[in-house]
Amino acid sequence: GQSLEQPSEVTAVEGAIVQINCTYQTSGFYGLSWYQQHDGGAPTFLSYNGLDGLEETGRFSSFLSRSDSYGYLLLQELQMKDSASYFCAVRDSRANYQLIWGAGTKLIIKP
Amino acid sequence: GAGVSQTPSNKVTEKGKYVELRCDPISGHTALYWYRQSLGQGPEFLIYFQGTGAADDSGLPNDRFFAVRPEGSVSTLKIQRTERGDSAVYLCASSLTGAGTDTQYFGPGTRLTVL
């Protein structure tokens, strides 16, 4: 089967760094994506890792290790506006590159 | 348009009624996806269009659900004989070609409530 595991909730302090982990099990892995979703809002694309290693985009970085079926999203210099749910999603090459989603991690930021 | 739009933003209906949900993708995007998201869960794939045709409808839960994209742009998700279990946020996304590396851009969703 296909599944993704990520923590349900993470709490951090404003200005700090937080890492959200994602492990996956899928039949046709074709890259790991991360999306941010504020309450009542649309999922917004953050980053994509097709190959092993680190991708950096401003305060956000994402890492992938295909051999470990593992990735993470790193958020630096946390701001209150970063309070949201973060989803990892795998592209499935055996299913028209559908996105298979984790259940999401709710990031709570305290001042 | 600038982004993916969906109408209505909210829809309340009674059990057994028929509903239509509309998605207007980003102009020029050939790939269009419908997802369903329940509270506290990630989006669940329903159907994928490549142009006018449904390339993959394996996520549609049963034959009460149907979607069309007659001119390769706007898509309509149709739900017959709605049930309370259909209550969810229905999300639409589009991408440029549907290729594996394409980013999917999401609309704000339609919150469907079946009473």
mmCIF file of C-alpha atoms in Angstrom:
data_model
loop_
_atom_site.group_PDB
_atom_site.id
_atom_site.type_symbol
_atom_site.label_atom_id
_atom_site.label_comp_id
_atom_site.label_asym_id
_atom_site.label_seq_id
_atom_site.Cartn_x
_atom_site.Cartn_y
_atom_site.Cartn_z
ATOM 1 C CA GLY A 1 0.000 0.000 0.000
ATOM 2 C CA GLN A 2 0.899 3.631 0.007
ATOM 3 C CA SER A 3 1.250 5.672 3.152
ATOM 4 C CA LEU A 4 2.943 8.753 4.512
ATOM 5 C CA GLU A 5 3.661 9.427 8.145
ATOM 6 C CA GLN A 6 4.211 12.831 9.679
ATOM 7 C CA PRO A 7 3.695 14.165 13.210
ATOM 8 C CA SER A 8 0.203 15.454 13.863
ATOM 9 C CA GLU A 9 1.345 18.556 15.723
ATOM 10 C CA VAL A 10 4.542 20.483 16.393
ATOM 11 C CA THR A 11 4.966 23.476 18.693
ATOM 12 C CA ALA A 12 7.788 26.007 18.396
ATOM 13 C CA VAL A 13 8.699 29.500 19.492
ATOM 14 C CA GLU A 14 8.754 32.552 17.258
ATOM 15 C CA GLY A 15 12.222 33.086 15.808
ATOM 16 C CA ALA A 16 13.235 29.458 16.307
ATOM 17 C CA ILE A 17 13.870 26.638 13.822
ATOM 18 C CA VAL A 18 11.549 23.675 13.416
ATOM 19 C CA GLN A 19 11.827 20.449 11.441
ATOM 20 C CA ILE A 20 8.815 18.463 10.230
ATOM 21 C CA ASN A 21 9.611 14.889 9.272
ATOM 22 C CA CYS A 22 7.895 12.701 6.720
ATOM 23 C CA THR A 23 8.378 9.029 6.017
ATOM 24 C CA TYR A 24 6.706 7.363 3.101
ATOM 25 C CA GLN A 25 5.913 4.002 1.618
ATOM 26 C CA THR A 26 4.812 4.063 -1.985
ATOM 27 C CA SER A 27 4.989 1.880 -5.056
ATOM 28 C CA GLY A 28 6.035 4.467 -7.625
ATOM 29 C CA PHE A 29 7.932 7.247 -5.912
ATOM 30 C CA TYR A 30 8.589 10.270 -8.110
ATOM 31 C CA GLY A 31 9.464 13.033 -5.716
ATOM 32 C CA LEU A 32 8.332 14.579 -2.463
ATOM 33 C CA SER A 33 6.417 17.842 -2.285
ATOM 34 C CA TRP A 34 5.555 20.063 0.646
ATOM 35 C CA TYR A 35 2.473 22.235 0.914
ATOM 36 C CA GLN A 36 1.340 24.793 3.471
ATOM 37 C CA GLN A 37 -2.317 25.232 4.320
ATOM 38 C CA HIS A 38 -3.757 27.876 6.596
ATOM 39 C CA ASP A 39 -7.108 27.162 8.223
ATOM 40 C CA GLY A 40 -9.838 27.516 5.610
ATOM 41 C CA GLY A 41 -7.314 28.178 2.856
ATOM 42 C CA ALA A 42 -5.948 26.416 -0.184
ATOM 43 C CA PRO A 43 -2.832 24.252 -0.035
ATOM 44 C CA THR A 44 0.097 26.363 -1.232
ATOM 45 C CA PHE A 45 3.160 24.778 -2.798
ATOM 46 C CA LEU A 46 6.380 25.200 -0.828
ATOM 47 C CA SER A 47 8.996 22.892 -2.308
ATOM 48 C CA TYR A 48 9.738 19.761 -4.294
ATOM 49 C CA ASN A 49 12.551 17.230 -3.985
ATOM 50 C CA GLY A 50 13.045 14.853 -6.896
ATOM 51 C CA LEU A 51 16.578 13.888 -5.978
ATOM 52 C CA ASP A 52 18.391 13.288 -2.711
ATOM 53 C CA GLY A 53 19.641 16.327 -0.892
ATOM 54 C CA LEU A 54 18.616 19.709 0.330
ATOM 55 C CA GLU A 55 16.551 22.296 -1.505
ATOM 56 C CA GLU A 56 16.516 25.808 -0.071
ATOM 57 C CA THR A 57 13.958 28.511 -0.719
ATOM 58 C CA GLY A 58 14.329 31.490 1.570
ATOM 59 C CA ARG A 59 13.468 30.537 5.151
ATOM 60 C CA PHE A 60 12.242 27.099 4.052
ATOM 61 C CA SER A 61 14.409 24.112 3.177
ATOM 62 C CA SER A 62 13.411 20.581 2.281
ATOM 63 C CA PHE A 63 15.472 17.420 2.362
ATOM 64 C CA LEU A 64 15.034 14.017 0.770
ATOM 65 C CA SER A 65 16.716 10.661 1.267
ATOM 66 C CA ARG A 66 15.225 8.158 -1.163
ATOM 67 C CA SER A 67 17.180 5.252 0.308
ATOM 68 C CA ASP A 68 15.578 5.939 3.696
ATOM 69 C CA SER A 69 12.156 6.875 2.258
ATOM 70 C CA TYR A 70 12.406 9.985 4.384
ATOM 71 C CA GLY A 71 12.233 13.704 3.999
ATOM 72 C CA TYR A 72 11.828 16.776 6.111
ATOM 73 C CA LEU A 73 10.810 20.396 5.899
ATOM 74 C CA LEU A 74 12.920 22.885 7.827
ATOM 75 C CA LEU A 75 11.497 26.268 8.715
ATOM 76 C CA GLN A 76 13.875 28.913 10.026
ATOM 77 C CA GLU A 77 13.302 32.239 11.759
ATOM 78 C CA LEU A 78 9.745 31.263 12.523
ATOM 79 C CA GLN A 79 7.104 33.950 12.257
ATOM 80 C CA MET A 80 3.581 33.896 13.660
ATOM 81 C CA LYS A 81 2.227 33.779 10.107
ATOM 82 C CA ASP A 82 3.913 30.383 9.674
ATOM 83 C CA SER A 83 1.256 28.888 11.953
ATOM 84 C CA ALA A 84 -0.480 26.498 9.582
ATOM 85 C CA SER A 85 -0.708 22.852 8.611
ATOM 86 C CA TYR A 86 2.126 21.412 6.563
ATOM 87 C CA PHE A 87 1.613 18.436 4.282
ATOM 88 C CA CYS A 88 4.111 16.159 2.634
ATOM 89 C CA ALA A 89 2.900 14.541 -0.563
ATOM 90 C CA VAL A 90 4.459 11.953 -2.845
ATOM 91 C CA ARG A 91 4.123 11.946 -6.623
ATOM 92 C CA ASP A 92 3.140 8.435 -7.709
ATOM 93 C CA SER A 93 4.612 7.568 -11.098
ATOM 94 C CA ARG A 94 2.410 4.480 -11.354
ATOM 95 C CA ALA A 95 -0.754 6.559 -10.994
ATOM 96 C CA ASN A 96 -0.406 9.478 -13.391
ATOM 97 C CA TYR A 97 1.815 11.343 -10.918
ATOM 98 C CA GLN A 98 -1.048 11.778 -8.498
ATOM 99 C CA LEU A 99 -0.194 13.431 -5.242
ATOM 100 C CA ILE A 100 -0.571 11.031 -2.328
ATOM 101 C CA TRP A 101 -0.815 13.100 0.833
ATOM 102 C CA GLY A 102 0.097 12.718 4.462
ATOM 103 C CA ALA A 103 -2.416 13.730 7.123
ATOM 104 C CA GLY A 104 -0.594 16.972 7.802
ATOM 105 C CA THR A 105 1.342 18.503 10.675
ATOM 106 C CA LYS A 106 -0.218 21.387 12.543
ATOM 107 C CA LEU A 107 2.516 23.882 13.436
ATOM 108 C CA ILE A 108 1.736 25.988 16.476
ATOM 109 C CA ILE A 109 3.997 28.970 17.047
ATOM 110 C CA LYS A 110 4.167 30.676 20.411
ATOM 111 C CA PRO A 111 5.474 34.215 20.939
ATOM 112 C CA GLY B 1 -6.989 34.088 -14.568
ATOM 113 C CA ALA B 2 -4.281 34.628 -12.015
ATOM 114 C CA GLY B 3 -5.041 31.496 -10.047
ATOM 115 C CA VAL B 4 -7.408 28.568 -9.731
ATOM 116 C CA SER B 5 -10.909 29.646 -8.795
ATOM 117 C CA GLN B 6 -13.760 27.546 -7.469
ATOM 118 C CA THR B 7 -17.429 28.256 -7.055
ATOM 119 C CA PRO B 8 -19.367 28.267 -4.882
ATOM 120 C CA SER B 9 -17.117 28.732 -1.864
ATOM 121 C CA ASN B 10 -19.764 27.138 0.330
ATOM 122 C CA LYS B 11 -22.651 24.855 -0.530
ATOM 123 C CA VAL B 12 -25.241 23.561 1.899
ATOM 124 C CA THR B 13 -27.652 20.971 0.598
ATOM 125 C CA GLU B 14 -30.022 18.359 1.855
ATOM 126 C CA LYS B 15 -29.436 14.642 1.746
ATOM 127 C CA GLY B 16 -30.509 13.215 -1.581
ATOM 128 C CA LYS B 17 -30.052 16.406 -3.586
ATOM 129 C CA TYR B 18 -27.838 16.953 -6.621
ATOM 130 C CA VAL B 19 -24.922 19.411 -6.544
ATOM 131 C CA GLU B 20 -22.444 20.815 -9.028
ATOM 132 C CA LEU B 21 -19.098 22.266 -8.072
ATOM 133 C CA ARG B 22 -17.141 24.353 -10.545
ATOM 134 C CA CYS B 23 -13.418 24.774 -11.076
ATOM 135 C CA ASP B 24 -11.724 27.349 -13.298
ATOM 136 C CA PRO B 25 -8.036 26.407 -13.671
ATOM 137 C CA ILE B 26 -5.094 28.592 -14.470
ATOM 138 C CA SER B 27 -5.234 29.596 -18.123
ATOM 139 C CA GLY B 28 -3.161 27.288 -20.304
ATOM 140 C CA HIS B 29 -2.933 24.465 -17.799
ATOM 141 C CA THR B 30 -3.856 21.184 -19.458
ATOM 142 C CA ALA B 31 -3.936 19.078 -16.299
ATOM 143 C CA LEU B 32 -6.738 19.429 -13.781
ATOM 144 C CA TYR B 33 -7.265 17.492 -10.562
ATOM 145 C CA TRP B 34 -10.109 17.162 -8.102
ATOM 146 C CA TYR B 35 -9.425 16.268 -4.470
ATOM 147 C CA ARG B 36 -11.576 15.917 -1.392
ATOM 148 C CA GLN B 37 -10.357 16.963 2.044
ATOM 149 C CA SER B 38 -11.968 16.011 5.319
ATOM 150 C CA LEU B 39 -11.205 17.825 8.544
ATOM 151 C CA GLY B 40 -7.774 17.003 9.885
ATOM 152 C CA GLN B 41 -6.780 14.989 6.824
ATOM 153 C CA GLY B 42 -4.745 15.521 3.717
ATOM 154 C CA PRO B 43 -6.477 15.889 0.361
ATOM 155 C CA GLU B 44 -7.696 12.650 -1.200
ATOM 156 C CA PHE B 45 -7.428 12.240 -4.974
ATOM 157 C CA LEU B 46 -10.682 11.939 -6.909
ATOM 158 C CA ILE B 47 -10.045 12.439 -10.624
ATOM 159 C CA TYR B 48 -7.446 13.759 -13.055
ATOM 160 C CA PHE B 49 -8.135 15.365 -16.435
ATOM 161 C CA GLN B 50 -5.624 15.758 -19.230
ATOM 162 C CA GLY B 51 -7.282 18.174 -21.604
ATOM 163 C CA THR B 52 -10.911 17.197 -22.073
ATOM 164 C CA GLY B 53 -10.550 13.580 -21.060
ATOM 165 C CA ALA B 54 -10.506 11.936 -17.661
ATOM 166 C CA ALA B 55 -7.088 10.278 -17.591
ATOM 167 C CA ASP B 56 -7.646 8.732 -14.171
ATOM 168 C CA ASP B 57 -10.936 8.540 -12.284
ATOM 169 C CA SER B 58 -9.831 5.826 -9.878
ATOM 170 C CA GLY B 59 -10.413 8.039 -6.844
ATOM 171 C CA LEU B 60 -14.122 8.635 -7.404
ATOM 172 C CA PRO B 61 -15.774 6.861 -4.470
ATOM 173 C CA ASN B 62 -18.815 5.553 -6.359
ATOM 174 C CA ASP B 63 -21.034 6.188 -9.354
ATOM 175 C CA ARG B 64 -22.806 9.099 -7.659
ATOM 176 C CA PHE B 65 -19.728 11.159 -8.465
ATOM 177 C CA PHE B 66 -19.000 12.363 -11.966
ATOM 178 C CA ALA B 67 -16.849 15.116 -13.446
ATOM 179 C CA VAL B 68 -16.557 16.748 -16.845
ATOM 180 C CA ARG B 69 -14.235 19.149 -18.602
ATOM 181 C CA PRO B 70 -15.856 19.567 -22.012
ATOM 182 C CA GLU B 71 -13.624 22.271 -23.473
ATOM 183 C CA GLY B 72 -10.410 21.462 -21.659
ATOM 184 C CA SER B 73 -10.590 24.372 -19.262
ATOM 185 C CA VAL B 74 -13.445 24.696 -16.754
ATOM 186 C CA SER B 75 -14.416 21.513 -14.955
ATOM 187 C CA THR B 76 -17.560 20.584 -13.064
ATOM 188 C CA LEU B 77 -17.759 17.939 -10.357
ATOM 189 C CA LYS B 78 -21.254 16.539 -10.071
ATOM 190 C CA ILE B 79 -22.595 14.628 -7.103
ATOM 191 C CA GLN B 80 -25.958 12.880 -7.289
ATOM 192 C CA ARG B 81 -28.112 11.791 -4.355
ATOM 193 C CA THR B 82 -25.812 13.441 -1.851
ATOM 194 C CA GLU B 83 -25.153 11.744 1.467
ATOM 195 C CA ARG B 84 -24.004 13.198 4.774
ATOM 196 C CA GLY B 85 -20.683 11.422 4.286
ATOM 197 C CA ASP B 86 -20.042 13.553 1.211
ATOM 198 C CA SER B 87 -19.569 16.587 3.434
ATOM 199 C CA ALA B 88 -16.005 17.822 2.936
ATOM 200 C CA VAL B 89 -13.968 20.503 1.217
ATOM 201 C CA TYR B 90 -13.623 19.776 -2.480
ATOM 202 C CA LEU B 91 -10.376 21.107 -3.878
ATOM 203 C CA CYS B 92 -9.407 21.634 -7.473
ATOM 204 C CA ALA B 93 -5.832 21.939 -8.701
ATOM 205 C CA SER B 94 -4.244 22.520 -12.071
ATOM 206 C CA SER B 95 -0.763 22.075 -13.470
ATOM 207 C CA LEU B 96 0.834 23.043 -16.742
ATOM 208 C CA THR B 97 1.172 19.621 -18.370
ATOM 209 C CA GLY B 98 0.586 16.971 -15.709
ATOM 210 C CA ALA B 99 4.209 15.888 -15.841
ATOM 211 C CA GLY B 100 5.780 14.458 -12.715
ATOM 212 C CA THR B 101 7.755 17.591 -11.918
ATOM 213 C CA ASP B 102 4.889 20.028 -12.511
ATOM 214 C CA THR B 103 3.625 21.961 -9.524
ATOM 215 C CA GLN B 104 -0.057 21.595 -8.771
ATOM 216 C CA TYR B 105 -1.730 24.885 -7.921
ATOM 217 C CA PHE B 106 -4.817 24.698 -5.763
ATOM 218 C CA GLY B 107 -8.017 26.677 -5.634
ATOM 219 C CA PRO B 108 -9.595 27.778 -2.351
ATOM 220 C CA GLY B 109 -12.034 24.882 -2.383
ATOM 221 C CA THR B 110 -15.772 24.435 -2.045
ATOM 222 C CA ARG B 111 -16.991 23.491 1.404
ATOM 223 C CA LEU B 112 -19.902 21.098 0.902
ATOM 224 C CA THR B 113 -22.244 20.420 3.805
ATOM 225 C CA VAL B 114 -24.937 17.790 3.404
ATOM 226 C CA LEU B 115 -27.646 18.039 6.053
#
